[in-house]
C-alpha atoms as a printed R data frame, in Angstrom:
    type eleno elety resid chain resno       x       y       z
1   ATOM     1    CA   ALA     A     1  -8.930 -12.358   0.554
2   ATOM     2    CA   GLY     A     2 -10.244 -14.172  -2.486
3   ATOM     3    CA   GLY     A     3  -9.965 -10.953  -4.580
4   ATOM     4    CA   GLY     A     4  -6.290 -10.534  -3.560
5   ATOM     5    CA   ARG     A     5  -5.462 -14.031  -4.756
6   ATOM     6    CA   LEU     A     6  -7.247 -13.460  -7.986
7   ATOM     7    CA   LEU     A     7  -5.323 -10.149  -8.538
8   ATOM     8    CA   ASP     A     8  -2.066 -11.957  -7.754
9   ATOM     9    CA   ARG     A     9  -2.893 -14.627 -10.298
10  ATOM    10    CA   ILE     A    10  -3.597 -11.959 -12.890
11  ATOM    11    CA   ARG     A    11  -0.357 -10.248 -12.045
12  ATOM    12    CA   LYS     A    12   1.640 -13.556 -12.476
13  ATOM    13    CA   TRP     A    13  -0.223 -14.188 -15.728
14  ATOM    14    CA   TYR     A    14   0.543 -10.740 -17.144
15  ATOM    15    CA   TYR     A    15   4.155 -10.990 -15.996
16  ATOM    16    CA   ASN     A    16   4.581 -14.239 -17.902
17  ATOM    17    CA   ALA     A    17   2.572 -13.003 -20.976
18  ATOM    18    CA   ALA     A    18   4.916  -9.994 -21.218
19  ATOM    19    CA   GLY     A    19   7.635 -12.417 -22.241
20  ATOM    20    CA   PHE     A    20  10.794 -10.582 -21.050
21  ATOM    21    CA   ASN     A    21  11.258 -13.124 -18.282
22  ATOM    22    CA   LYS     A    22  11.676 -15.852 -20.850
23  ATOM    23    CA   LEU     A    23  14.749 -14.026 -21.989
24  ATOM    24    CA   GLY     A    24  16.142 -13.833 -18.497
25  ATOM    25    CA   LEU     A    25  15.231 -10.155 -17.958
26  ATOM    26    CA   MET     A    26  13.673  -8.573 -14.829
27  ATOM    27    CA   ARG     A    27  11.245  -5.820 -14.852
28  ATOM    28    CA   ASP     A    28  13.689  -3.065 -14.048
29  ATOM    29    CA   ASP     A    29  15.851  -4.278 -17.047
30  ATOM    30    CA   THR     A    30  13.005  -3.177 -19.420
31  ATOM    31    CA   LEU     A    31  12.503   0.411 -18.157
32  ATOM    32    CA   HIS     A    32  12.780   3.139 -20.792
33  ATOM    33    CA   GLU     A    33  16.139   4.873 -20.121
34  ATOM    34    CA   ASP     A    34  15.072   8.463 -19.516
35  ATOM    35    CA   ASP     A    35  17.381  10.890 -17.668
36  ATOM    36    CA   ASP     A    36  16.158   9.700 -14.258
37  ATOM    37    CA   VAL     A    37  16.869   6.001 -15.068
38  ATOM    38    CA   LYS     A    38  20.181   6.784 -16.551
39  ATOM    39    CA   GLU     A    39  21.199   8.610 -13.328
40  ATOM    40    CA   ALA     A    40  19.838   5.716 -11.153
41  ATOM    41    CA   LEU     A    41  21.921   3.310 -13.179
42  ATOM    42    CA   LYS     A    42  25.060   5.342 -12.533
43  ATOM    43    CA   ARG     A    43  24.392   4.926  -8.750
44  ATOM    44    CA   LEU     A    44  23.906   1.081  -8.956
45  ATOM    45    CA   PRO     A    45  26.572  -0.970  -7.103
46  ATOM    46    CA   GLU     A    46  28.915  -2.506  -9.569
47  ATOM    47    CA   HIS     A    47  27.790  -6.044  -9.110
48  ATOM    48    CA   LEU     A    48  24.200  -5.172  -9.798
49  ATOM    49    CA   TYR     A    49  25.181  -3.109 -12.844
50  ATOM    50    CA   ASN     A    50  27.223  -6.087 -14.158
51  ATOM    51    CA   GLU     A    51  24.358  -8.485 -13.556
52  ATOM    52    CA   ARG     A    52  21.996  -6.070 -15.536
53  ATOM    53    CA   VAL     A    53  24.383  -5.820 -18.437
54  ATOM    54    CA   PHE     A    54  24.804  -9.651 -18.596
55  ATOM    55    CA   ARG     A    55  20.977 -10.152 -18.596
56  ATOM    56    CA   ILE     A    56  20.578  -7.540 -21.443
57  ATOM    57    CA   LYS     A    57  23.303  -8.929 -23.524
58  ATOM    58    CA   ARG     A    58  22.026 -12.490 -23.132
59  ATOM    59    CA   ALA     A    59  18.470 -11.326 -24.015
60  ATOM    60    CA   LEU     A    60  19.731  -9.565 -27.078
61  ATOM    61    CA   ASP     A    61  21.645 -12.732 -28.107
62  ATOM    62    CA   LEU     A    62  18.619 -14.886 -27.688
63  ATOM    63    CA   SER     A    63  16.365 -12.431 -29.491
64  ATOM    64    CA   LEU     A    64  18.660 -12.421 -32.477
65  ATOM    65    CA   LYS     A    65  18.581 -16.184 -32.578
66  ATOM    66    CA   HIS     A    66  14.781 -16.233 -32.129
67  ATOM    67    CA   GLN     A    67  15.225 -18.385 -29.038
68  ATOM    68    CA   ILE     A    68  14.172 -18.254 -25.321
69  ATOM    69    CA   LEU     A    69  15.783 -19.690 -22.286
70  ATOM    70    CA   PRO     A    70  14.819 -23.094 -21.048
71  ATOM    71    CA   ARG     A    71  11.822 -22.897 -18.733
72  ATOM    72    CA   ASP     A    72  13.888 -23.586 -15.522
73  ATOM    73    CA   GLN     A    73  15.993 -20.495 -16.305
74  ATOM    74    CA   TRP     A    74  12.950 -18.044 -16.707
75  ATOM    75    CA   VAL     A    75  12.808 -15.280 -14.204
76  ATOM    76    CA   LYS     A    76   9.882 -16.147 -11.883
77  ATOM    77    CA   TYR     A    77   7.406 -13.527 -10.767
78  ATOM    78    CA   GLU     A    78   8.363 -14.295  -7.077
79  ATOM    79    CA   GLU     A    79  12.128 -13.930  -7.871
80  ATOM    80    CA   ASP     A    80  11.942 -10.615  -9.685
81  ATOM    81    CA   HIS     A    81  12.883  -7.774  -7.365
82  ATOM    82    CA   ARG     A    82  12.950  -4.085  -8.245
83  ATOM    83    CA   TYR     A    83  16.666  -3.606  -7.854
84  ATOM    84    CA   LEU     A    84  16.679  -0.067  -9.510
85  ATOM    85    CA   GLU     A    85  13.688   1.293  -7.623
86  ATOM    86    CA   PRO     A    86  15.409   2.672  -4.448
87  ATOM    87    CA   TYR     A    87  17.929   4.513  -6.552
88  ATOM    88    CA   LEU     A    88  15.345   5.745  -8.985
89  ATOM    89    CA   LYS     A    89  13.141   7.044  -6.149
90  ATOM    90    CA   GLU     A    90  16.234   9.045  -4.835
91  ATOM    91    CA   VAL     A    91  16.944  10.478  -8.263
92  ATOM    92    CA   ILE     A    92  13.252  11.489  -8.772
93  ATOM    93    CA   ARG     A    93  13.129  13.016  -5.150
94  ATOM    94    CA   GLU     A    94  16.324  14.934  -5.765
95  ATOM    95    CA   ARG     A    95  15.149  16.233  -9.263
96  ATOM    96    CA   ARG     A    96  11.826  17.399  -7.739
97  ATOM    97    CA   GLU     A    97  13.528  19.050  -4.873
98  ATOM    98    CA   ARG     A    98  15.933  20.898  -7.439
99  ATOM    99    CA   GLU     A    99  12.960  21.951  -9.568
100 ATOM   100    CA   ALA     A   100  11.142  23.289  -6.441
101 ATOM   101    CA   TRP     A   101  14.211  25.128  -5.435
102 ATOM   102    CA   ASN     A   102  14.725  26.707  -8.876
103 ATOM   103    CA   LYS     A   103  11.037  27.964  -8.899
104 ATOM   104    CA   LYS     A   104  11.723  30.099  -5.733
């Protein structure tokens, strides 16, 4: 149990050290947009997509101004959820299935 707590503390430290949360971004906002990610983004519900666009635009504006959000507005490790992950898993599964079918 002690090792799990230590690992969790290291994850939280690394999450804060990465810095994207200080700009109001979530982990999934920082994914490299390859073909799979682009397709998953197309499948996002409109409200999730709009929230993502807002976070990215705000982060770009802050970055240009060399600023970060006030500490109370940072995305906390516990609040960051992988909103894109279910859609991305589905896209990858479909692509692999298509590739396997094309090999036959």
